[in-house]
Amino acid sequence: MKSLARRIDPRQSLAAAVGWLLVALAACLALAANLWLGSFVRGALLEQYSRRLEAAGEHGSAELDTAMLLRLQSVSVVASMLSEELQRSDRESLRRALLAVRRSVPDLVWLAVTDADGFVVGATDESVLGQNVFQHAWMSQGLDVAWIEEGRTPREHFLKLTAPVTNADGAIVGVVAAQLEWRWVQQLVAAVRASPGEWLLIDRDGVVREGPQALLGKRWRDVSDPLAPFDHRVASLGNDGSDLPARIQLRRLQGNGSHGPYLVATPPQPPGGTLSRLGWQVVVVQPVESVAAFANAIKWRIALVLGLLGFVAAIGGVVIARRLTRRVSAMAQSADAVLAGSASRIEVPAGGDEAARLGTALDRLLANLQDERDELRRLNAELDERVRERTEEISRLAKESRDA
């Protein structure tokens, strides 16, 4: 344990010092990269979600518009089929034909055909036969082009489809009208799912007709508060929200179970389409919180990956540092052995790099010191011998003087 602590102590090991330096550098680089990538990922994710919201809204509008256009075209086909029966005033044939269409298209609650003066000459409901409906707007529109409009009564909500009946010369001789129940619209909306987000259907009066239960029957402008850029509630996006695409808005929806801001996409309606005739608008909403949560998850994944890469890089740096300092460590151990007296020379690494030159210089310095030490010992021995001889001579002369 002490050996391991010494090996990782930067104060006692050059390799450990280099390794810890690499660890610190890797951590700093990982942190800086994470901060930069986090901001970049949030901005890119916001742009991607905005485009996906727009695409989801355009997809929902196209699906709804196409489905209603097909229903309107089916009424136009019925009108072209009933031209001869209408000109012959064959009410029974008209009734049988309308009932056959009603059985094949159960979503059509009832069908009727009128002459050019607005009198009902054929219908699936015999109670309306002979009535004049010229005063209704759908009748006047049907005398011009195939038309669709929204209808409401205190008891029901429906779509009215009309198409002109023409003769062989192209003259309009009547109108075919059909009523499409609202349940068909609800089923169509349920089948068309927006991904990401959820979409709302807003009618001509600005009332939410389909969407979250909490918003149904409420005016869109009353339940959605626009948020200006730089609003503090947009901080979770990682920016001020000012770089959103033109058709993406930030709004707070009231009564939708969340008080946070929403991304709102309002795709343009194609001119001349059924949605434009009805005055409907498809809106796709996505909580900012979900986008920010997804961005945070990606940010933490990036941080984890960068941290792991930094850790691997640091471990690799420590290994490389130990390989580079192994020659220096060998010289240090050799010097310790010389100091302890178990060796007389410093081990010089092979090669011509700095470590080898340092080892050669230290070895020569040690050799010179040893030579000087040996020379000093030899001189001390000679001096001791001369002192001994001189002492003996003085003793001899002193003895001769006493004897004389």
GROMACS .gro file of N, CA and C in nm, residues 120-278:
model
  477
  120VAL      N    1  -8.629   2.032  -5.352
  120VAL     CA    2  -8.575   1.898  -5.328
  120VAL      C    3  -8.659   1.798  -5.406
  121VAL      N    4  -8.596   1.727  -5.501
  121VAL     CA    5  -8.667   1.630  -5.586
  121VAL      C    6  -8.628   1.486  -5.552
  122GLY      N    7  -8.527   1.468  -5.467
  122GLY     CA    8  -8.486   1.334  -5.427
  122GLY      C    9  -8.405   1.342  -5.300
  123ALA      N   10  -8.426   1.248  -5.206
  123ALA     CA   11  -8.356   1.253  -5.078
  123ALA      C   12  -8.366   1.119  -5.009
  124THR      N   13  -8.269   1.091  -4.923
  124THR     CA   14  -8.277   0.970  -4.841
  124THR      C   15  -8.381   0.987  -4.731
  125ASP      N   16  -8.414   1.111  -4.697
  125ASP     CA   17  -8.518   1.142  -4.599
  125ASP      C   18  -8.638   1.199  -4.676
  126GLU      N   19  -8.744   1.122  -4.689
  126GLU     CA   20  -8.857   1.162  -4.771
  126GLU      C   21  -8.933   1.282  -4.714
  127SER      N   22  -8.908   1.315  -4.588
  127SER     CA   23  -8.981   1.426  -4.527
  127SER      C   24  -8.942   1.561  -4.585
  128VAL      N   25  -8.828   1.570  -4.651
  128VAL     CA   26  -8.782   1.699  -4.705
  128VAL      C   27  -8.818   1.713  -4.852
  129LEU      N   28  -8.878   1.613  -4.913
  129LEU     CA   29  -8.913   1.622  -5.055
  129LEU      C   30  -9.010   1.738  -5.081
  130GLY      N   31  -8.981   1.812  -5.185
  130GLY     CA   32  -9.066   1.924  -5.223
  130GLY      C   33  -9.031   2.054  -5.156
  131GLN      N   34  -8.946   2.052  -5.054
  131GLN     CA   35  -8.907   2.176  -4.986
  131GLN      C   36  -8.814   2.258  -5.076
  132ASN      N   37  -8.823   2.390  -5.059
  132ASN     CA   38  -8.734   2.480  -5.133
  132ASN      C   39  -8.622   2.526  -5.040
  133VAL      N   40  -8.501   2.499  -5.082
  133VAL     CA   41  -8.383   2.531  -4.997
  133VAL      C   42  -8.295   2.635  -5.065
  134PHE      N   43  -8.354   2.710  -5.157
  134PHE     CA   44  -8.273   2.805  -5.232
  134PHE      C   45  -8.212   2.913  -5.142
  135GLN      N   46  -8.278   2.941  -5.029
  135GLN     CA   47  -8.229   3.047  -4.942
  135GLN      C   48  -8.105   3.008  -4.863
  136HIS      N   49  -8.070   2.881  -4.860
  136HIS     CA   50  -7.952   2.837  -4.785
  136HIS      C   51  -7.824   2.867  -4.863
  137ALA      N   52  -7.720   2.901  -4.789
  137ALA     CA   53  -7.593   2.938  -4.853
  137ALA      C   54  -7.533   2.820  -4.928
  138TRP      N   55  -7.548   2.700  -4.875
  138TRP     CA   56  -7.486   2.586  -4.943
  138TRP      C   57  -7.550   2.560  -5.078
  139MET      N   58  -7.678   2.597  -5.094
  139MET     CA   59  -7.746   2.581  -5.223
  139MET      C   60  -7.686   2.676  -5.326
  140SER      N   61  -7.670   2.802  -5.290
  140SER     CA   62  -7.615   2.899  -5.385
  140SER      C   63  -7.470   2.867  -5.419
  141GLN      N   64  -7.395   2.818  -5.320
  141GLN     CA   65  -7.258   2.779  -5.348
  141GLN      C   66  -7.253   2.656  -5.438
  142GLY      N   67  -7.345   2.560  -5.414
  142GLY     CA   68  -7.347   2.438  -5.492
  142GLY      C   69  -7.384   2.461  -5.636
  143LEU      N   70  -7.455   2.569  -5.668
  143LEU     CA   71  -7.488   2.602  -5.806
  143LEU      C   72  -7.368   2.654  -5.883
  144ASP      N   73  -7.259   2.680  -5.811
  144ASP     CA   74  -7.139   2.735  -5.874
  144ASP      C   75  -7.029   2.630  -5.886
  145VAL      N   76  -6.983   2.580  -5.771
  145VAL     CA   77  -6.874   2.481  -5.769
  145VAL      C   78  -6.902   2.381  -5.656
  146ALA      N   79  -6.822   2.275  -5.655
  146ALA     CA   80  -6.827   2.182  -5.543
  146ALA      C   81  -6.784   2.257  -5.418
  147TRP      N   82  -6.863   2.245  -5.311
  147TRP     CA   83  -6.841   2.329  -5.193
  147TRP      C   84  -6.852   2.246  -5.066
  148ILE      N   85  -6.779   2.290  -4.962
  148ILE     CA   86  -6.786   2.227  -4.831
  148ILE      C   87  -6.793   2.337  -4.727
  149GLU      N   88  -6.878   2.319  -4.628
  149GLU     CA   89  -6.890   2.417  -4.520
  149GLU      C   90  -6.925   2.347  -4.391
  150GLU      N   91  -6.898   2.414  -4.283
  150GLU     CA   92  -6.925   2.359  -4.150
  150GLU      C   93  -7.064   2.402  -4.106
  151GLY      N   94  -7.137   2.307  -4.049
  151GLY     CA   95  -7.271   2.338  -4.001
  151GLY      C   96  -7.288   2.297  -3.856
  152ARG      N   97  -7.367   2.374  -3.784
  152ARG     CA   98  -7.391   2.345  -3.642
  152ARG      C   99  -7.536   2.376  -3.608
  153THR      N  100  -7.592   2.289  -3.529
  153THR     CA  101  -7.724   2.311  -3.470
  153THR      C  102  -7.709   2.292  -3.320
  154PRO      N  103  -7.810   2.326  -3.242
  154PRO     CA  104  -7.799   2.304  -3.098
  154PRO      C  105  -7.774   2.158  -3.061
  155ARG      N  106  -7.809   2.066  -3.151
  155ARG     CA  107  -7.796   1.924  -3.116
  155ARG      C  108  -7.682   1.854  -3.186
  156GLU      N  109  -7.635   1.905  -3.296
  156GLU     CA  110  -7.533   1.833  -3.371
  156GLU      C  111  -7.436   1.928  -3.441
  157HIS      N  112  -7.326   1.868  -3.484
  157HIS     CA  113  -7.218   1.938  -3.553
  157HIS      C  114  -7.185   1.853  -3.675
  158PHE      N  115  -7.175   1.913  -3.793
  158PHE     CA  116  -7.159   1.834  -3.914
  158PHE      C  117  -7.090   1.916  -4.022
  159LEU      N  118  -7.061   1.850  -4.135
  159LEU     CA  119  -7.008   1.915  -4.254
  159LEU      C  120  -7.110   1.901  -4.366
  160LYS      N  121  -7.130   2.009  -4.441
  160LYS     CA  122  -7.223   2.008  -4.553
  160LYS      C  123  -7.142   2.007  -4.682
  161LEU      N  124  -7.168   1.908  -4.768
  161LEU     CA  125  -7.099   1.893  -4.896
  161LEU      C  126  -7.199   1.912  -5.009
  162THR      N  127  -7.165   1.995  -5.105
  162THR     CA  128  -7.254   2.018  -5.220
  162THR      C  129  -7.173   2.016  -5.348
  163ALA      N  130  -7.241   1.975  -5.458
  163ALA     CA  131  -7.178   1.972  -5.590
  163ALA      C  132  -7.285   1.996  -5.695
  164PRO      N  133  -7.254   2.073  -5.800
  164PRO     CA  134  -7.354   2.101  -5.904
  164PRO      C  135  -7.378   1.979  -5.995
  165VAL      N  136  -7.502   1.968  -6.042
  165VAL     CA  137  -7.538   1.866  -6.140
  165VAL      C  138  -7.551   1.934  -6.276
  166THR      N  139  -7.476   1.886  -6.375
  166THR     CA  140  -7.476   1.949  -6.507
  166THR      C  141  -7.530   1.852  -6.611
  167ASN      N  142  -7.585   1.908  -6.718
  167ASN     CA  143  -7.632   1.825  -6.828
  167ASN      C  144  -7.522   1.807  -6.931
  168ALA      N  145  -7.558   1.750  -7.043
  168ALA     CA  146  -7.458   1.723  -7.147
  168ALA      C  147  -7.399   1.850  -7.204
  169ASP      N  148  -7.473   1.960  -7.200
  169ASP     CA  149  -7.422   2.087  -7.253
  169ASP      C  150  -7.342   2.166  -7.151
  170GLY      N  151  -7.329   2.113  -7.028
  170GLY     CA  152  -7.253   2.182  -6.924
  170GLY      C  153  -7.337   2.277  -6.842
  171ALA      N  154  -7.464   2.287  -6.868
  171ALA     CA  155  -7.551   2.376  -6.791
  171ALA      C  156  -7.587   2.311  -6.658
  172ILE      N  157  -7.594   2.391  -6.553
  172ILE     CA  158  -7.626   2.341  -6.420
  172ILE      C  159  -7.777   2.323  -6.408
  173VAL      N  160  -7.817   2.200  -6.376
  173VAL     CA  161  -7.960   2.168  -6.368
  173VAL      C  162  -8.003   2.134  -6.225
  174GLY      N  163  -7.911   2.133  -6.131
  174GLY     CA  164  -7.946   2.100  -5.994
  174GLY      C  165  -7.824   2.093  -5.905
  175VAL      N  166  -7.848   2.050  -5.783
  175VAL     CA  167  -7.741   2.042  -5.682
  175VAL      C  168  -7.760   1.915  -5.601
  176VAL      N  169  -7.649   1.845  -5.576
  176VAL     CA  170  -7.649   1.731  -5.484
  176VAL      C  171  -7.588   1.777  -5.352
  177ALA      N  172  -7.657   1.753  -5.242
  177ALA     CA  173  -7.609   1.792  -5.109
  177ALA      C  174  -7.597   1.668  -5.022
  178ALA      N  175  -7.497   1.667  -4.936
  178ALA     CA  176  -7.476   1.556  -4.843
  178ALA      C  177  -7.430   1.614  -4.710
  179GLN      N  178  -7.471   1.547  -4.605
  179GLN     CA  179  -7.429   1.588  -4.470
  179GLN      C  180  -7.337   1.482  -4.412
  180LEU      N  181  -7.217   1.525  -4.375
  180LEU     CA  182  -7.114   1.436  -4.320
  180LEU      C  183  -7.110   1.454  -4.170
  181GLU      N  184  -7.127   1.347  -4.096
  181GLU     CA  185  -7.133   1.360  -3.950
  181GLU      C  186  -6.996   1.394  -3.893
  182TRP      N  187  -6.997   1.462  -3.779
  182TRP     CA  188  -6.874   1.512  -3.718
  182TRP      C  189  -6.789   1.398  -3.663
  183ARG      N  190  -6.850   1.286  -3.635
  183ARG     CA  191  -6.774   1.172  -3.585
  183ARG      C  192  -6.667   1.129  -3.685
  184TRP      N  193  -6.699   1.147  -3.813
  184TRP     CA  194  -6.600   1.114  -3.916
  184TRP      C  195  -6.477   1.202  -3.902
  185VAL      N  196  -6.498   1.330  -3.875
  185VAL     CA  197  -6.385   1.422  -3.853
  185VAL      C  198  -6.305   1.380  -3.731
  186GLN      N  199  -6.373   1.343  -3.624
  186GLN     CA  200  -6.304   1.302  -3.502
  186GLN      C  201  -6.221   1.175  -3.525
  187GLN      N  202  -6.277   1.081  -3.598
  187GLN     CA  203  -6.203   0.958  -3.628
  187GLN      C  204  -6.082   0.988  -3.716
  188LEU      N  205  -6.098   1.078  -3.809
  188LEU     CA  206  -5.987   1.116  -3.897
  188LEU      C  207  -5.876   1.184  -3.818
  189VAL      N  208  -5.914   1.275  -3.728
  189VAL     CA  209  -5.815   1.344  -3.645
  189VAL      C  210  -5.743   1.245  -3.555
  190ALA      N  211  -5.817   1.148  -3.499
  190ALA     CA  212  -5.754   1.048  -3.412
  190ALA      C  213  -5.658   0.959  -3.490
  191ALA      N  214  -5.688   0.936  -3.619
  191ALA     CA  215  -5.601   0.849  -3.700
  191ALA      C  216  -5.473   0.919  -3.743
  192VAL      N  217  -5.478   1.051  -3.757
  192VAL     CA  218  -5.361   1.128  -3.800
  192VAL      C  219  -5.289   1.175  -3.675
  193ARG      N  220  -5.179   1.111  -3.641
  193ARG     CA  221  -5.105   1.145  -3.521
  193ARG      C  222  -4.987   1.234  -3.557
  194ALA      N  223  -4.970   1.339  -3.480
  194ALA     CA  224  -4.855   1.427  -3.500
  194ALA      C  225  -4.737   1.372  -3.421
  195SER      N  226  -4.624   1.364  -3.485
  195SER     CA  227  -4.503   1.319  -3.417
  195SER      C  228  -4.385   1.405  -3.465
  196PRO      N  229  -4.326   1.485  -3.376
  196PRO     CA  230  -4.354   1.496  -3.232
  196PRO      C  231  -4.473   1.588  -3.205
  197GLY      N  232  -4.509   1.597  -3.078
  197GLY     CA  233  -4.614   1.688  -3.035
  197GLY      C  234  -4.753   1.632  -3.059
  198GLU      N  235  -4.853   1.715  -3.031
  198GLU     CA  236  -4.992   1.682  -3.061
  198GLU      C  237  -5.056   1.800  -3.132
  199TRP      N  238  -5.153   1.770  -3.216
  199TRP     CA  239  -5.207   1.877  -3.299
  199TRP      C  240  -5.350   1.909  -3.264
  200LEU      N  241  -5.383   2.035  -3.290
  200LEU     CA  242  -5.514   2.090  -3.260
  200LEU      C  243  -5.580   2.132  -3.390
  201LEU      N  244  -5.712   2.122  -3.393
  201LEU     CA  245  -5.791   2.168  -3.506
  201LEU      C  246  -5.873   2.288  -3.461
  202ILE      N  247  -5.847   2.403  -3.523
  202ILE     CA  248  -5.913   2.528  -3.485
  202ILE      C  249  -6.004   2.571  -3.600
  203ASP      N  250  -6.130   2.604  -3.567
  203ASP     CA  251  -6.226   2.637  -3.672
  203ASP      C  252  -6.218   2.785  -3.711
  204ARG      N  253  -6.313   2.825  -3.797
  204ARG     CA  254  -6.313   2.961  -3.851
  204ARG      C  255  -6.326   3.066  -3.740
  205ASP      N  256  -6.395   3.032  -3.632
  205ASP     CA  257  -6.416   3.127  -3.522
  205ASP      C  258  -6.303   3.126  -3.421
  206GLY      N  259  -6.198   3.046  -3.447
  206GLY     CA  260  -6.085   3.040  -3.355
  206GLY      C  261  -6.108   2.950  -3.236
  207VAL      N  262  -6.207   2.860  -3.246
  207VAL     CA  263  -6.239   2.769  -3.136
  207VAL      C  264  -6.170   2.636  -3.160
  208VAL      N  265  -6.111   2.579  -3.054
  208VAL     CA  266  -6.044   2.450  -3.063
  208VAL      C  267  -6.150   2.341  -3.072
  209ARG      N  268  -6.157   2.274  -3.188
  209ARG     CA  269  -6.257   2.170  -3.208
  209ARG      C  270  -6.203   2.032  -3.177
  210GLU      N  271  -6.076   2.008  -3.203
  210GLU     CA  272  -6.014   1.880  -3.173
  210GLU      C  273  -5.877   1.906  -3.113
  211GLY      N  274  -5.841   1.826  -3.014
  211GLY     CA  275  -5.713   1.842  -2.946
  211GLY      C  276  -5.723   1.796  -2.802
  212PRO      N  277  -5.637   1.845  -2.714
  212PRO     CA  278  -5.645   1.807  -2.572
  212PRO      C  279  -5.781   1.840  -2.513
  213GLN      N  280  -5.828   1.755  -2.425
  213GLN     CA  281  -5.961   1.769  -2.367
  213GLN      C  282  -5.977   1.902  -2.296
  214ALA      N  283  -5.870   1.950  -2.232
  214ALA     CA  284  -5.879   2.074  -2.155
  214ALA      C  285  -5.898   2.197  -2.243
  215LEU      N  286  -5.868   2.186  -2.373
  215LEU     CA  287  -5.878   2.302  -2.462
  215LEU      C  288  -6.000   2.298  -2.552
  216LEU      N  289  -6.072   2.186  -2.554
  216LEU     CA  290  -6.186   2.172  -2.645
  216LEU      C  291  -6.293   2.276  -2.615
  217GLY      N  292  -6.344   2.337  -2.722
  217GLY     CA  293  -6.451   2.435  -2.708
  217GLY      C  294  -6.406   2.571  -2.663
  218LYS      N  295  -6.276   2.593  -2.645
  218LYS     CA  296  -6.225   2.723  -2.601
  218LYS      C  297  -6.159   2.796  -2.718
  219ARG      N  298  -6.162   2.927  -2.709
  219ARG     CA  299  -6.098   3.005  -2.814
  219ARG      C  300  -5.946   2.999  -2.798
  220TRP      N  301  -5.880   2.979  -2.910
  220TRP     CA  302  -5.735   2.962  -2.909
  220TRP      C  303  -5.664   3.084  -2.852
  221ARG      N  304  -5.712   3.202  -2.888
  221ARG     CA  305  -5.646   3.323  -2.840
  221ARG      C  306  -5.664   3.344  -2.690
  222ASP      N  307  -5.769   3.280  -2.634
  222ASP     CA  308  -5.795   3.296  -2.491
  222ASP      C  309  -5.714   3.199  -2.406
  223VAL      N  310  -5.672   3.089  -2.464
  223VAL     CA  311  -5.603   2.986  -2.386
  223VAL      C  312  -5.454   2.980  -2.419
  224SER      N  313  -5.406   3.065  -2.509
  224SER     CA  314  -5.263   3.063  -2.545
  224SER      C  315  -5.207   3.203  -2.534
  225ASP      N  316  -5.113   3.219  -2.442
  225ASP     CA  317  -5.048   3.349  -2.424
  225ASP      C  318  -4.914   3.347  -2.496
  226PRO      N  319  -4.892   3.437  -2.592
  226PRO     CA  320  -4.762   3.439  -2.660
  226PRO      C  321  -4.651   3.483  -2.566
  227LEU      N  322  -4.537   3.420  -2.581
  227LEU     CA  323  -4.419   3.455  -2.501
  227LEU      C  324  -4.318   3.521  -2.594
  228ALA      N  325  -4.270   3.638  -2.554
  228ALA     CA  326  -4.172   3.709  -2.635
  228ALA      C  327  -4.035   3.646  -2.617
  229PRO      N  328  -3.944   3.663  -2.716
  229PRO     CA  329  -3.807   3.617  -2.695
  229PRO      C  330  -3.746   3.681  -2.570
  230PHE      N  331  -3.649   3.613  -2.513
  230PHE     CA  332  -3.580   3.655  -2.391
  230PHE      C  333  -3.667   3.639  -2.266
  231ASP      N  334  -3.783   3.573  -2.280
  231ASP     CA  335  -3.866   3.545  -2.163
  231ASP      C  336  -3.793   3.445  -2.074
  232HIS      N  337  -3.799   3.466  -1.941
  232HIS     CA  338  -3.725   3.379  -1.850
  232HIS      C  339  -3.777   3.236  -1.851
  233ARG      N  340  -3.902   3.217  -1.895
  233ARG     CA  341  -3.958   3.082  -1.898
  233ARG      C  342  -3.905   2.998  -2.013
  234VAL      N  343  -3.825   3.061  -2.100
  234VAL     CA  344  -3.766   2.989  -2.213
  234VAL      C  345  -3.621   2.952  -2.182
  235ALA      N  346  -3.577   2.979  -2.059
  235ALA     CA  347  -3.436   2.955  -2.026
  235ALA      C  348  -3.398   2.809  -2.037
  236SER      N  349  -3.494   2.717  -2.016
  236SER     CA  350  -3.462   2.575  -2.023
  236SER      C  351  -3.426   2.530  -2.164
  237LEU      N  352  -3.454   2.614  -2.264
  237LEU     CA  353  -3.413   2.579  -2.400
  237LEU      C  354  -3.263   2.595  -2.421
  238GLY      N  355  -3.198   2.664  -2.330
  238GLY     CA  356  -3.055   2.686  -2.348
  238GLY      C  357  -3.026   2.810  -2.428
  239ASN      N  358  -3.127   2.882  -2.476
  239ASN     CA  359  -3.107   3.008  -2.545
  239ASN      C  360  -3.229   3.096  -2.517
  240ASP      N  361  -3.236   3.211  -2.582
  240ASP     CA  362  -3.346   3.304  -2.553
  240ASP      C  363  -3.467   3.281  -2.641
  241GLY      N  364  -3.464   3.183  -2.728
  241GLY     CA  365  -3.578   3.154  -2.814
  241GLY      C  366  -3.592   3.250  -2.931
  242SER      N  367  -3.496   3.341  -2.950
  242SER     CA  368  -3.507   3.439  -3.058
  242SER      C  369  -3.465   3.382  -3.193
  243ASP      N  370  -3.403   3.264  -3.195
  243ASP     CA  371  -3.358   3.207  -3.321
  243ASP      C  372  -3.453   3.100  -3.374
  244LEU      N  373  -3.578   3.100  -3.324
  244LEU     CA  374  -3.676   3.006  -3.374
  244LEU      C  375  -3.716   3.041  -3.518
  245PRO      N  376  -3.753   2.942  -3.599
  245PRO     CA  377  -3.803   2.972  -3.734
  245PRO      C  378  -3.927   3.061  -3.728
  246ALA      N  379  -3.957   3.124  -3.842
  246ALA     CA  380  -4.064   3.225  -3.845
  246ALA      C  381  -4.199   3.167  -3.807
  247ARG      N  382  -4.226   3.041  -3.846
  247ARG     CA  383  -4.359   2.984  -3.820
  247ARG      C  384  -4.367   2.911  -3.686
  248ILE      N  385  -4.261   2.920  -3.604
  248ILE     CA  386  -4.263   2.858  -3.471
  248ILE      C  387  -4.278   2.968  -3.367
  249GLN      N  388  -4.378   2.953  -3.282
  249GLN     CA  389  -4.402   3.050  -3.176
  249GLN      C  390  -4.384   2.985  -3.040
  250LEU      N  391  -4.364   3.070  -2.942
  250LEU     CA  392  -4.358   3.026  -2.802
  250LEU      C  393  -4.485   3.075  -2.733
  251ARG      N  394  -4.562   2.982  -2.678
  251ARG     CA  395  -4.686   3.018  -2.610
  251ARG      C  396  -4.702   2.937  -2.483
  252ARG      N  397  -4.776   2.993  -2.390
  252ARG     CA  398  -4.813   2.922  -2.267
  252ARG      C  399  -4.960   2.887  -2.278
  253LEU      N  400  -4.991   2.757  -2.271
  253LEU     CA  401  -5.128   2.710  -2.284
  253LEU      C  402  -5.193   2.700  -2.147
  254GLN      N  403  -5.307   2.763  -2.132
  254GLN     CA  404  -5.378   2.761  -2.004
  254GLN      C  405  -5.468   2.638  -1.997
  255GLY      N  406  -5.468   2.576  -1.878
  255GLY     CA  407  -5.558   2.464  -1.855
  255GLY      C  408  -5.518   2.337  -1.925
  256ASN      N  409  -5.392   2.326  -1.968
  256ASN     CA  410  -5.349   2.203  -2.036
  256ASN      C  411  -5.263   2.116  -1.945
  257GLY      N  412  -5.267   2.141  -1.815
  257GLY     CA  413  -5.192   2.058  -1.720
  257GLY      C  414  -5.047   2.095  -1.709
  258SER      N  415  -4.999   2.192  -1.783
  258SER     CA  416  -4.860   2.233  -1.777
  258SER      C  417  -4.855   2.384  -1.787
  259HIS      N  418  -4.779   2.446  -1.696
  259HIS     CA  419  -4.766   2.591  -1.697
  259HIS      C  420  -4.641   2.636  -1.773
  260GLY      N  421  -4.566   2.543  -1.826
  260GLY     CA  422  -4.446   2.579  -1.900
  260GLY      C  423  -4.478   2.622  -2.042
  261PRO      N  424  -4.380   2.678  -2.111
  261PRO     CA  425  -4.402   2.724  -2.248
  261PRO      C  426  -4.411   2.607  -2.346
  262TYR      N  427  -4.472   2.634  -2.459
  262TYR     CA  428  -4.490   2.535  -2.565
  262TYR      C  429  -4.431   2.591  -2.694
  263LEU      N  430  -4.376   2.502  -2.775
  263LEU     CA  431  -4.343   2.535  -2.913
  263LEU      C  432  -4.470   2.513  -2.996
  264VAL      N  433  -4.506   2.612  -3.074
  264VAL     CA  434  -4.630   2.606  -3.151
  264VAL      C  435  -4.597   2.627  -3.298
  265ALA      N  436  -4.635   2.529  -3.380
  265ALA     CA  437  -4.615   2.537  -3.525
  265ALA      C  438  -4.750   2.557  -3.593
  266THR      N  439  -4.757   2.656  -3.681
  266THR     CA  440  -4.880   2.685  -3.755
  266THR      C  441  -4.849   2.677  -3.903
  267PRO      N  442  -4.863   2.560  -3.964
  267PRO     CA  443  -4.828   2.547  -4.106
  267PRO      C  444  -4.924   2.624  -4.194
  268PRO      N  445  -4.877   2.675  -4.306
  268PRO     CA  446  -4.965   2.748  -4.398
  268PRO      C  447  -5.063   2.653  -4.468
  269GLN      N  448  -5.182   2.703  -4.494
  269GLN     CA  449  -5.282   2.622  -4.563
  269GLN      C  450  -5.271   2.645  -4.714
  270PRO      N  451  -5.275   2.537  -4.793
  270PRO     CA  452  -5.270   2.555  -4.938
  270PRO      C  453  -5.394   2.628  -4.986
  271PRO      N  454  -5.379   2.729  -5.072
  271PRO     CA  455  -5.496   2.803  -5.120
  271PRO      C  456  -5.586   2.713  -5.205
  272GLY      N  457  -5.716   2.730  -5.187
  272GLY     CA  458  -5.811   2.651  -5.264
  272GLY      C  459  -5.842   2.516  -5.205
  273GLY      N  460  -5.776   2.478  -5.097
  273GLY     CA  461  -5.801   2.349  -5.034
  273GLY      C  462  -5.927   2.352  -4.950
  274THR      N  463  -5.968   2.235  -4.905
  274THR     CA  464  -6.089   2.227  -4.822
  274THR      C  465  -6.070   2.296  -4.689
  275LEU      N  466  -5.949   2.291  -4.632
  275LEU     CA  467  -5.926   2.359  -4.504
  275LEU      C  468  -5.940   2.509  -4.521
  276SER      N  469  -5.890   2.562  -4.634
  276SER     CA  470  -5.903   2.705  -4.658
  276SER      C  471  -6.049   2.745  -4.676
  277ARG      N  472  -6.128   2.660  -4.744
  277ARG     CA  473  -6.270   2.691  -4.762
  277ARG      C  474  -6.343   2.692  -4.629
  278LEU      N  475  -6.306   2.599  -4.543
  278LEU     CA  476  -6.371   2.591  -4.412
  278LEU      C  477  -6.318   2.696  -4.314
   0.00000   0.00000   0.00000
